[in-house]
Short mmCIF file of C-alpha atoms in Angstrom, two decimals:
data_model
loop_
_atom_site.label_atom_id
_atom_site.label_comp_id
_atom_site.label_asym_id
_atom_site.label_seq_id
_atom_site.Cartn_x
_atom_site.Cartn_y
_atom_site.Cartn_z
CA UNK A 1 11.57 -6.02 22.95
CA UNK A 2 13.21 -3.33 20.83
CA UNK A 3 16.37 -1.82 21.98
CA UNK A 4 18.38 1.38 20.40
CA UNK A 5 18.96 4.62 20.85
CA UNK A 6 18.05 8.53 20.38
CA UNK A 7 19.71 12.09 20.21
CA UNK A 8 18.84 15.07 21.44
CA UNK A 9 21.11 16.59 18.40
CA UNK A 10 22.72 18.97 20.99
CA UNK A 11 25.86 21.01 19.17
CA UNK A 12 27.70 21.31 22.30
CA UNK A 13 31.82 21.83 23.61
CA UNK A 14 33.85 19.38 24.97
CA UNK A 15 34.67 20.07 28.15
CA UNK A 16 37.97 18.53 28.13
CA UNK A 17 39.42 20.23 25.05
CA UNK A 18 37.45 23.45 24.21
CA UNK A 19 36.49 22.15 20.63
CA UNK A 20 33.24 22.78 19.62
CA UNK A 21 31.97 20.97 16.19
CA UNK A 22 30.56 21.98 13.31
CA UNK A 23 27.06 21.88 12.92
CA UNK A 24 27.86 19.85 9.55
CA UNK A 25 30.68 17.65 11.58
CA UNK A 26 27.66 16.79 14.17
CA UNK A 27 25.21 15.97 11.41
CA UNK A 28 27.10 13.94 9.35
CA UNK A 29 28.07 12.47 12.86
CA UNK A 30 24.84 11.64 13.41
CA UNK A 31 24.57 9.46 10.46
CA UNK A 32 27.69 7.57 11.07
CA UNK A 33 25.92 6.95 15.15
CA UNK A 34 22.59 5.87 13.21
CA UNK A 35 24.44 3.50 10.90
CA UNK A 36 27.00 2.35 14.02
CA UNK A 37 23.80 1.42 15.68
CA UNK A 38 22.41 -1.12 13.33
CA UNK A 39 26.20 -2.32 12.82
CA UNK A 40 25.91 -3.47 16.36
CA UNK A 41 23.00 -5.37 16.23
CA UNK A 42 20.43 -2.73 17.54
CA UNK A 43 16.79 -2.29 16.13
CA UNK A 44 15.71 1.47 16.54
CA UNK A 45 17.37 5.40 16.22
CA UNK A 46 15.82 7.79 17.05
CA UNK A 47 15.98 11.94 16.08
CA UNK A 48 14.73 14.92 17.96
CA UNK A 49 13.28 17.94 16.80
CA UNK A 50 14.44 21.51 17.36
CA UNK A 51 14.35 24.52 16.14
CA UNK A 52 16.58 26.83 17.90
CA UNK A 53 20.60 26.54 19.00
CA UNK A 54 22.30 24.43 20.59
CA UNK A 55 20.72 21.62 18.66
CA UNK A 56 20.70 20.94 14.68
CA UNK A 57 17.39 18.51 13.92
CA UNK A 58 14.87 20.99 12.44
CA UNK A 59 14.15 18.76 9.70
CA UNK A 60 13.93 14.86 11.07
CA UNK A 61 12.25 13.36 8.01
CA UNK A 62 15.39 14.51 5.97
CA UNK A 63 17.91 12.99 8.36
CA UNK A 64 16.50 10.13 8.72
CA UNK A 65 15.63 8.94 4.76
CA UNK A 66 19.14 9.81 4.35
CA UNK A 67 19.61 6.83 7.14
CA UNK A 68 16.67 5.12 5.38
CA UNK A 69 19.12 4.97 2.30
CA UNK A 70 21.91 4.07 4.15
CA UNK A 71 20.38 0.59 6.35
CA UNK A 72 18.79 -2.19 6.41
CA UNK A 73 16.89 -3.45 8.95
CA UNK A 74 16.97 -0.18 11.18
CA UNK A 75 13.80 1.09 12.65
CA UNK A 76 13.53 5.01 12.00
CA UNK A 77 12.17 6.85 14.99
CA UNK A 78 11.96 10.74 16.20
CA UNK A 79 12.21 11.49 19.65
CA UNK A 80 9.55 13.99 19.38
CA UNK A 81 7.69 15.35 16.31
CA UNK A 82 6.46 18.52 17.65
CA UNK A 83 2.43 17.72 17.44
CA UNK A 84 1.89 21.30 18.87
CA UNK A 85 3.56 23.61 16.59
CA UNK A 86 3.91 21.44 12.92
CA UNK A 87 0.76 21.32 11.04
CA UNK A 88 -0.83 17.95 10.75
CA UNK A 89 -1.00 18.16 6.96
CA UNK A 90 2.43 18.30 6.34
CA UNK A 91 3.14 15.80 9.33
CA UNK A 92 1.09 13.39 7.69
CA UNK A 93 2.66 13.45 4.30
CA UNK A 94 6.26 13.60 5.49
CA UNK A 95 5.89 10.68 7.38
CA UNK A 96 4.06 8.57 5.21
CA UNK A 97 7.07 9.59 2.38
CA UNK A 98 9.50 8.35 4.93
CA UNK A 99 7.35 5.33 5.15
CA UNK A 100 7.93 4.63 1.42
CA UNK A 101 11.30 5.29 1.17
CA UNK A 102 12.10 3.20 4.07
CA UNK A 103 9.90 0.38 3.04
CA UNK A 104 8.20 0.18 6.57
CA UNK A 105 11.15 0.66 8.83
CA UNK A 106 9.47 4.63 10.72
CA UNK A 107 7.55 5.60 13.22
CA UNK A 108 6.98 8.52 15.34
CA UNK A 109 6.57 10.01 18.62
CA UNK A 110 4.75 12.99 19.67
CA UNK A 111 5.62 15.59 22.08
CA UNK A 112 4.23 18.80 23.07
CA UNK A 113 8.06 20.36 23.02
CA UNK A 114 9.56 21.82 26.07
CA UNK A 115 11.39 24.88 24.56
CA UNK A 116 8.65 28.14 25.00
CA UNK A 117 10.40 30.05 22.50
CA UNK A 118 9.48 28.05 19.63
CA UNK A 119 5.57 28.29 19.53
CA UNK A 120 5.29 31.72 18.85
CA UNK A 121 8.46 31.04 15.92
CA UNK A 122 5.26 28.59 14.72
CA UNK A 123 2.27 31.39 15.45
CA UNK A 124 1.29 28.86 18.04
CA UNK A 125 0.70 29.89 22.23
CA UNK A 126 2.63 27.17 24.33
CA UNK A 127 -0.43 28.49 26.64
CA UNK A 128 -2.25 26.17 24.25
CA UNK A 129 0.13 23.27 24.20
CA UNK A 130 -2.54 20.56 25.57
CA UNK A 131 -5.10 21.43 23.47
CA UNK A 132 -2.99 21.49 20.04
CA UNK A 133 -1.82 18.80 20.65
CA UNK A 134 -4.83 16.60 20.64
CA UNK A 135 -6.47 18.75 18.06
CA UNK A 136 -3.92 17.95 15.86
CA UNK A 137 -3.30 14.42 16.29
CA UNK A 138 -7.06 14.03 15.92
CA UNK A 139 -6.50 15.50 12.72
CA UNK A 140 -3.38 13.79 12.13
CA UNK A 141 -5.15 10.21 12.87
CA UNK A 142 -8.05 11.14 10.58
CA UNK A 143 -5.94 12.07 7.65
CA UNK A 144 -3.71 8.82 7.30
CA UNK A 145 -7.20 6.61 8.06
CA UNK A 146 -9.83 8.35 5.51
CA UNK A 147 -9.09 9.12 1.73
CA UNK A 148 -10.88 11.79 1.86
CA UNK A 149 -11.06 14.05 4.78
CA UNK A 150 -13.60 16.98 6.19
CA UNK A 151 -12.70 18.50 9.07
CA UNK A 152 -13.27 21.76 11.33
CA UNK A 153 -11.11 22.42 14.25
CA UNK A 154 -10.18 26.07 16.17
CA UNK A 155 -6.13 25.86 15.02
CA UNK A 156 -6.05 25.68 11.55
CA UNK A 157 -8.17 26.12 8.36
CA UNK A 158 -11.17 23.67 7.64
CA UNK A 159 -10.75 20.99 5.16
CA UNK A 160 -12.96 19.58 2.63
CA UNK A 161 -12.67 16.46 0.85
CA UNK A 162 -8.54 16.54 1.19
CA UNK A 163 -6.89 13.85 0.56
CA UNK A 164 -2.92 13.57 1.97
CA UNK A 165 -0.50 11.91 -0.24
CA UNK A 166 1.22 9.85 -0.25
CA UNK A 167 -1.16 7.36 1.60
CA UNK A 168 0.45 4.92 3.99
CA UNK A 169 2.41 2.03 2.84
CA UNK A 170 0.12 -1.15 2.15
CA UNK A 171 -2.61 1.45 3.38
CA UNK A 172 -1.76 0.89 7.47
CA UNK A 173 -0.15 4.19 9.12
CA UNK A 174 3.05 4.70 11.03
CA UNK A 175 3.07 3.14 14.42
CA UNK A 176 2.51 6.47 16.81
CA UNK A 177 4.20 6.71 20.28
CA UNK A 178 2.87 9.62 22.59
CA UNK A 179 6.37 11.02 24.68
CA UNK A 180 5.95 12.96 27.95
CA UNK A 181 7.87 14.13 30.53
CA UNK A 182 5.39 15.43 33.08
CA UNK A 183 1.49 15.33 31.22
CA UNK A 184 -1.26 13.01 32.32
CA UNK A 185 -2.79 14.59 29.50
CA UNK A 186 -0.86 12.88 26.70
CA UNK A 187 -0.98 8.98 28.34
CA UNK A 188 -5.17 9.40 27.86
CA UNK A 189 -4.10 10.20 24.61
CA UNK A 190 -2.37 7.45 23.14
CA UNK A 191 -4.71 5.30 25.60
CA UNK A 192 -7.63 6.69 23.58
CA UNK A 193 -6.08 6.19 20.52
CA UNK A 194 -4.76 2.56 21.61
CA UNK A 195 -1.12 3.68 20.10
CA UNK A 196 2.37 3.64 22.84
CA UNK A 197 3.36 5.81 25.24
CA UNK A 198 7.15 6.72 25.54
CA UNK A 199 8.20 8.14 29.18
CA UNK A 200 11.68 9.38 28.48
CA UNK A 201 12.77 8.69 31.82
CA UNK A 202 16.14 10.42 32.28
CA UNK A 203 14.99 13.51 34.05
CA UNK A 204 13.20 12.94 37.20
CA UNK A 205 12.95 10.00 39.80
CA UNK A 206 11.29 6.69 38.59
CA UNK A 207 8.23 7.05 40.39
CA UNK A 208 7.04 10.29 38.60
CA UNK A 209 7.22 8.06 35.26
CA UNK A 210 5.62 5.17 36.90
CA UNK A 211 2.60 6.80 37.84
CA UNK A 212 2.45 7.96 33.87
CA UNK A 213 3.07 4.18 32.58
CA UNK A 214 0.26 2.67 35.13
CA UNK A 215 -2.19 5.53 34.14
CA UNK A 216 -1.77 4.51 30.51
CA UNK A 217 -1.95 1.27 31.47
CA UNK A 218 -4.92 1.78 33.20
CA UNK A 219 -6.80 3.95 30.89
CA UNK A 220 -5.47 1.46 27.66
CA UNK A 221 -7.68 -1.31 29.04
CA UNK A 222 -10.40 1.23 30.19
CA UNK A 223 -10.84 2.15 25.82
CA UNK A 224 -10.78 -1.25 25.07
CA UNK A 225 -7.80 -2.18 23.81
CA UNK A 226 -6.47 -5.16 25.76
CA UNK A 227 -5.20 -5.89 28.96
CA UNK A 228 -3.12 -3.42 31.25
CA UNK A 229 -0.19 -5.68 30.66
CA UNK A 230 -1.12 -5.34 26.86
CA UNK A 231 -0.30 -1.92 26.46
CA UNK A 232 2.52 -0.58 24.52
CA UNK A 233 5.12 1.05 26.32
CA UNK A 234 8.91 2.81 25.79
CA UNK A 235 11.25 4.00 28.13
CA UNK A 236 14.41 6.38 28.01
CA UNK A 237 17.51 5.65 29.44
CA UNK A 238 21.36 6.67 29.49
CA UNK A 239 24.37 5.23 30.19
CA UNK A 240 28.61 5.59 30.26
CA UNK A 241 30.35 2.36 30.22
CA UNK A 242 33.90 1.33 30.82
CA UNK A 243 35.38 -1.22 31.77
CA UNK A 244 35.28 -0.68 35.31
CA UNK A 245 32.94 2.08 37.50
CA UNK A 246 35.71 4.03 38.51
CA UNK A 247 37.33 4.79 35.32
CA UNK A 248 33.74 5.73 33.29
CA UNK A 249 32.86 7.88 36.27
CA UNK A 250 35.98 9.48 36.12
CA UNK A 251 35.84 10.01 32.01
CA UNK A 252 32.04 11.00 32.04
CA UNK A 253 32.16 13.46 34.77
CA UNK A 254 32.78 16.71 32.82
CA UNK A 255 30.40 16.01 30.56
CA UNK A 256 27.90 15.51 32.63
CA UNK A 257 28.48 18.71 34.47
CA UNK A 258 28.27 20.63 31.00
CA UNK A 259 25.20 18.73 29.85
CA UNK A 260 22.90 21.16 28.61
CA UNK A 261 19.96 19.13 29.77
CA UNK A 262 21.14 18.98 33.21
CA UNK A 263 24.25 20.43 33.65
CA UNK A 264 24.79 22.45 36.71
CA UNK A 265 22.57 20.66 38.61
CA UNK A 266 22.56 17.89 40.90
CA UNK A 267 25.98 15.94 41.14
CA UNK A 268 26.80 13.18 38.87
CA UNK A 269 25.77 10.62 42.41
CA UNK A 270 22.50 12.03 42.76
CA UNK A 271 21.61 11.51 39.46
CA UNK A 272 22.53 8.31 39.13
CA UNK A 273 20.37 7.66 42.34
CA UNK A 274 17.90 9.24 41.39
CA UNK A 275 17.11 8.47 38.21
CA UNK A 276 18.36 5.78 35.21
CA UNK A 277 21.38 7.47 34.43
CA UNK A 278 24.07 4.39 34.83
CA UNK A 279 27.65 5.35 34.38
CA UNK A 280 29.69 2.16 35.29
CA UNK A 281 31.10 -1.48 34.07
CA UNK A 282 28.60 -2.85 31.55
CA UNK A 283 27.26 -5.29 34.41
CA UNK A 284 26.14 -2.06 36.29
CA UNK A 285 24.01 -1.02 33.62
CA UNK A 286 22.69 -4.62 33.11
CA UNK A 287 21.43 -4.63 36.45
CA UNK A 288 20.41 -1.44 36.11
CA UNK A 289 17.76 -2.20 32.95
CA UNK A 290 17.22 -5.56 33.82
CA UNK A 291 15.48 -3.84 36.93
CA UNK A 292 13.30 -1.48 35.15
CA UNK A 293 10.14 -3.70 34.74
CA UNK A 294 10.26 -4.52 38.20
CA UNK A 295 8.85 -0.77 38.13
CA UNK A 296 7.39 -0.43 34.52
CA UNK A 297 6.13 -4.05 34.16
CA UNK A 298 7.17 -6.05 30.97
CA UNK A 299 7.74 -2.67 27.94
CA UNK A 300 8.76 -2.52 24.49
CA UNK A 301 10.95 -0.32 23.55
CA UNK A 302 14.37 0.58 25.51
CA UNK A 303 16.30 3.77 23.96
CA UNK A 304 19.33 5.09 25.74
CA UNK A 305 21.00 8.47 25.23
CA UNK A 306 24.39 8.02 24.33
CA UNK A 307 25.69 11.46 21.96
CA UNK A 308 25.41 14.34 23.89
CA UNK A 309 27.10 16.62 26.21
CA UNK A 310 29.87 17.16 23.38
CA UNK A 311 31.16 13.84 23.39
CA UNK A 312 33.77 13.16 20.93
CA UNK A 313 32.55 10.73 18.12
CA UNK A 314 34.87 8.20 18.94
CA UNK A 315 34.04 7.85 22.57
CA UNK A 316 30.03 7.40 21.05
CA UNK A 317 31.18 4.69 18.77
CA UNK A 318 33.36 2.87 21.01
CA UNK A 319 30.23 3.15 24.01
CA UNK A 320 27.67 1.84 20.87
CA UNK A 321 30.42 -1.08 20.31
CA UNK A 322 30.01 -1.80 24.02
CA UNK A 323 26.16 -1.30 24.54
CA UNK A 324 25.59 -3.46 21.39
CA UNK A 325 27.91 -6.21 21.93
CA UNK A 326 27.90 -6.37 25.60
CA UNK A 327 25.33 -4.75 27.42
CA UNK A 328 21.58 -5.56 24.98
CA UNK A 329 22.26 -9.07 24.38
CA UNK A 330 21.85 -10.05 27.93
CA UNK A 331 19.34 -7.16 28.29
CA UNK A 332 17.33 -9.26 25.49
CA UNK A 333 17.70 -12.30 27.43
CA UNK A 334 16.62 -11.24 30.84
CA UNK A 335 12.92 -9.36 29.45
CA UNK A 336 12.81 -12.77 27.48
CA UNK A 337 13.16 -15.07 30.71
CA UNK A 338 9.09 -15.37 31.92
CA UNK A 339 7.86 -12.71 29.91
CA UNK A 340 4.02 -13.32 29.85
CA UNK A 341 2.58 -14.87 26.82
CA UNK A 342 0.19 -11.91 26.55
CA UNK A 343 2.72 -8.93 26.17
CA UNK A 344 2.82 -8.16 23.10
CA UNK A 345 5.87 -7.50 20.79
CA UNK A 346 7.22 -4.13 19.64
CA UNK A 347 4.76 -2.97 16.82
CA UNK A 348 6.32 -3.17 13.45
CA UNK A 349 5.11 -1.99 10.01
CA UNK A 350 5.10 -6.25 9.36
CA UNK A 351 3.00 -6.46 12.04
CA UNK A 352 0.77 -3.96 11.97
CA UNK A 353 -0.31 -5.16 8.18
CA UNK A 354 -0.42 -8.65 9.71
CA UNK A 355 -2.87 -7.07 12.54
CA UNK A 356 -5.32 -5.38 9.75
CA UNK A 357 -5.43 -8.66 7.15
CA UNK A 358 -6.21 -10.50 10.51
CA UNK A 359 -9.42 -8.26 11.24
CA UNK A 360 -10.36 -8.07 7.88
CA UNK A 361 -10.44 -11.78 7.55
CA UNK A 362 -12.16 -12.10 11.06
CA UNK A 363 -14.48 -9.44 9.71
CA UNK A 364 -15.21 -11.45 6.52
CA UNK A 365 -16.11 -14.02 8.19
CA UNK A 366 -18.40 -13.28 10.54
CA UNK A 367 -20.25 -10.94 7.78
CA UNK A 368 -23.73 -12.68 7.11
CA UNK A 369 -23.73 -14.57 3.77
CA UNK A 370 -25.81 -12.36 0.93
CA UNK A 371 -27.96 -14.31 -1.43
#
C-alpha cells in the first residue's frame, strides 16, 4: 500500500489575510511540499497539469526531475497527464527521460482534463475527449513497447518506422494509472490495458466512484489479467487535522469556502458527509481511511490533497508533519491486518522488471528444446 499526496497547483488567496503568492513563491513551494513528503516517511507526490490560471503546472516532467534531483526514495507521480490534448510522441519521451533521471522512481496517470478551454489552446475538440484519449494511449502504449513503430490513427500524422528515445529504463515502461472522475469509458481502458485505475474521489459521494472501481474490477478479470481483487487501484482523498475536530474545523473553514474546486458550494458538513473530505483530530481521519476498503475493497495507492485553497506553507508542512507521523502509520497497519495474500502490492519500477525477467524465464522454459 502506497500512501502520499498530490496538488492541484492552484495559485490561490488566503482567505484570512488577502495575500496572494507568487506564482514562483507557489512553485518553489511545491518543491519544499514534495521534499516535506518523503521527509515524513511517505512514498508518492503527485503533480497536476494545467494550462490556464489559477494553477502553475504546465510543465510536470520539469517539476518533478527537479524533485527527482532533490530525493531519494520518492515515487514521482502526475495527477493527470492530459492524454487528450499532449501528443503521444512527446509524452512518451518525456516520461521515459524522467524515468532515467529518477532511476525508476515515475509514473503517470491519465486524464481526459476537465477544463474545456484548453483543447482548442491544443487544436484538439473536448467533443472528442473519449476518443483521443484512447487513440492516443494506444499510441502511447505502442511506442514505449516496439523499437520501431508504424502507425495510422485519425488525430495525428502517421508514423513509419519511429523509434522514441529515450527507451524505457531496463526496457519496461512507466507504470500507467487511468484517473476519472465520472467516465466508464476510461476504467475499460486501463482494464484493457491491465494498468491502474485512479478514482480521485474528493468530488462526489462514494458510491459514484464505487461503481467505477467494481467496473474495473470487473472488466480487469474479464481481459485476463487476474482476479477482481487483483486489480490495481488508487484513490483520492483530503484531509485538515488538528488536534481536536473543533479547532481544524474552525481553521479550515474559510478555505474551504474559497476552494476553487468547490468553493461556494455545499457547506463544509455536507461535504464531509458526503464525500472523503475529513477535517478533524487525526483519529477522525484514521477512521475515516481505514473505512475506505470496506467500499473499494483492499487498493493501492492512497493520495490526499493537502496544498490548496491558498493555504499558507506552513500550515501544509505542519498538516504533512501530522499526516506522516501520525495519521499513515496506523493507516499502513490497518490495510496490512488480513489483507488477502492475492492483492497485489503497489507496482514499482523494481517490480515491474522483476515481473518481465519472471515471464521471460517462464517463457524460456517452456520453449521446446531446438536440436
Amino acid at each position: 500500500m502506497q500512501f502520499g499526496i498530490f496538488t492541484v497547483s492552484d495559485i490561490t488567496t488566503d482567505p484570512t489575510n488577502g495575500t496572494t503568492p507568487t506564482e514562483a513563491e507557489r512553485i518553489k513551494a511545491t518543491v519544499t511540499i514534495a521534499k516535506k513528503a518523503e521527509e515524513v516517511g511517505l512514498d508518492v507526490f503527485a503533480l497536476g497539469e494545467h494550462h490556464n490560471p489559477p494553477f502553475f503546472s504546465s510543465s510536470p516532467t520539469t517539476t518533478l526531475a527537479y524533485i527527482a534531483a532533490q530525493t531519494e526514495k520518492l515515487i514521482l507521480s502526475t495527477s493527470t497527464t492530459l492524454i487528450t490534448t499532449n501528443d503521444p510522441v512527446k509524452i512518451a519521451e518525456d516520461y521515459a527521460m524522467l524515468q532515467h533521471l529518477s532511476d525508476g522512481r515515475a509514473d503517470l496517470m491519465m486524464g481526459r482534463g476537465n477544463t474545456g478551454p484548453v483543447y482548442p489552446w491544443f487544436g484538439k475538440d473536448i467533443r472528442e475527449g473519449i476518443p483521443l484519449a484512447i487513440e492516443n494511449y494506444s499510441l502511447l502504449h505502442k511506442l514505449w513497447r516496439e523499437e520501431f513503430v508504424n502507425w495510422e490513427g485519425k488525430y495525428r500524422t502517421p508514423l513509419q518506422g519511429f523509434q522514441s528515445t529515450p527507451r524505457p529504463l531496463d526496457g519496461v515502461p512507466p507504470f500507467v494509472w487511468h484517473g476519472s472522475i465520472r467516465s466508464p469509458e476510461i476504467a475499460e481502458q486501463a482494464a484493457y490495458y491491465g494498468d491502474g485505475f485512479f478514482a480521485n474521489n474528493i468530488f462526489w459521494p462514494k458510491e459514484h466512484y464505487m461503481r467505477l472501481v467494481s467496473y474495473y474490477r470487473q472488466r480487469f478479470e474479464h481481459y485476463g489479467h487476474g482476479t477482481a481483487a487483483q486489480a490495481i487501484v488508487g484513490l483520492g482523498g483530503q484531509a485538515f487535522m488538528r488536534s481536536n475536530s473543533q479547532a481544524a474545523k474552525a481553521e479550515f473553514r474559510p478555505y474551504f469556502n474559497n476552494a476553487p474546486v468547490y468553493g461556494h458550494g455545499p457547506s463544509m458538513e455536507d461535504f464531509t458527509d458526503q464525500t472523503p473530505l475529513a477535517v478533524g483530530s487525526p483519529q477522525e481521519v484514521i477512521d475515516k481511511y481505514a473505512g475506505m476498503r470496506e467500499h473499494f475493497g483492499d487498493y493501492q495507492r492512497q493520495l490526499f490533497l493537502m496544498d490548496h485553497a491558498g493555504l499558507p506553507l506552513k500550515t501544509v508542512l505542519e498538516q504533512l508533519d501530522i499526516l506522516g507521523e501520525e495519521v499513515v502509520p496506523v493507516l499502513r497497519k490497518e490495510f496490512a491486518t488480513n489483507r488477502p495474500a492475492e492483492v497485489p502490492d503497489a507496482p514499482t519500477h523494481a517490480s515491474l522488471v522483476a515481473k518481465r525477467d519472471a515471464a521471460l524465464a517462464t517463457a524460456a522454459a517452456d520453449a521446446p528444446a531446438t536440436v
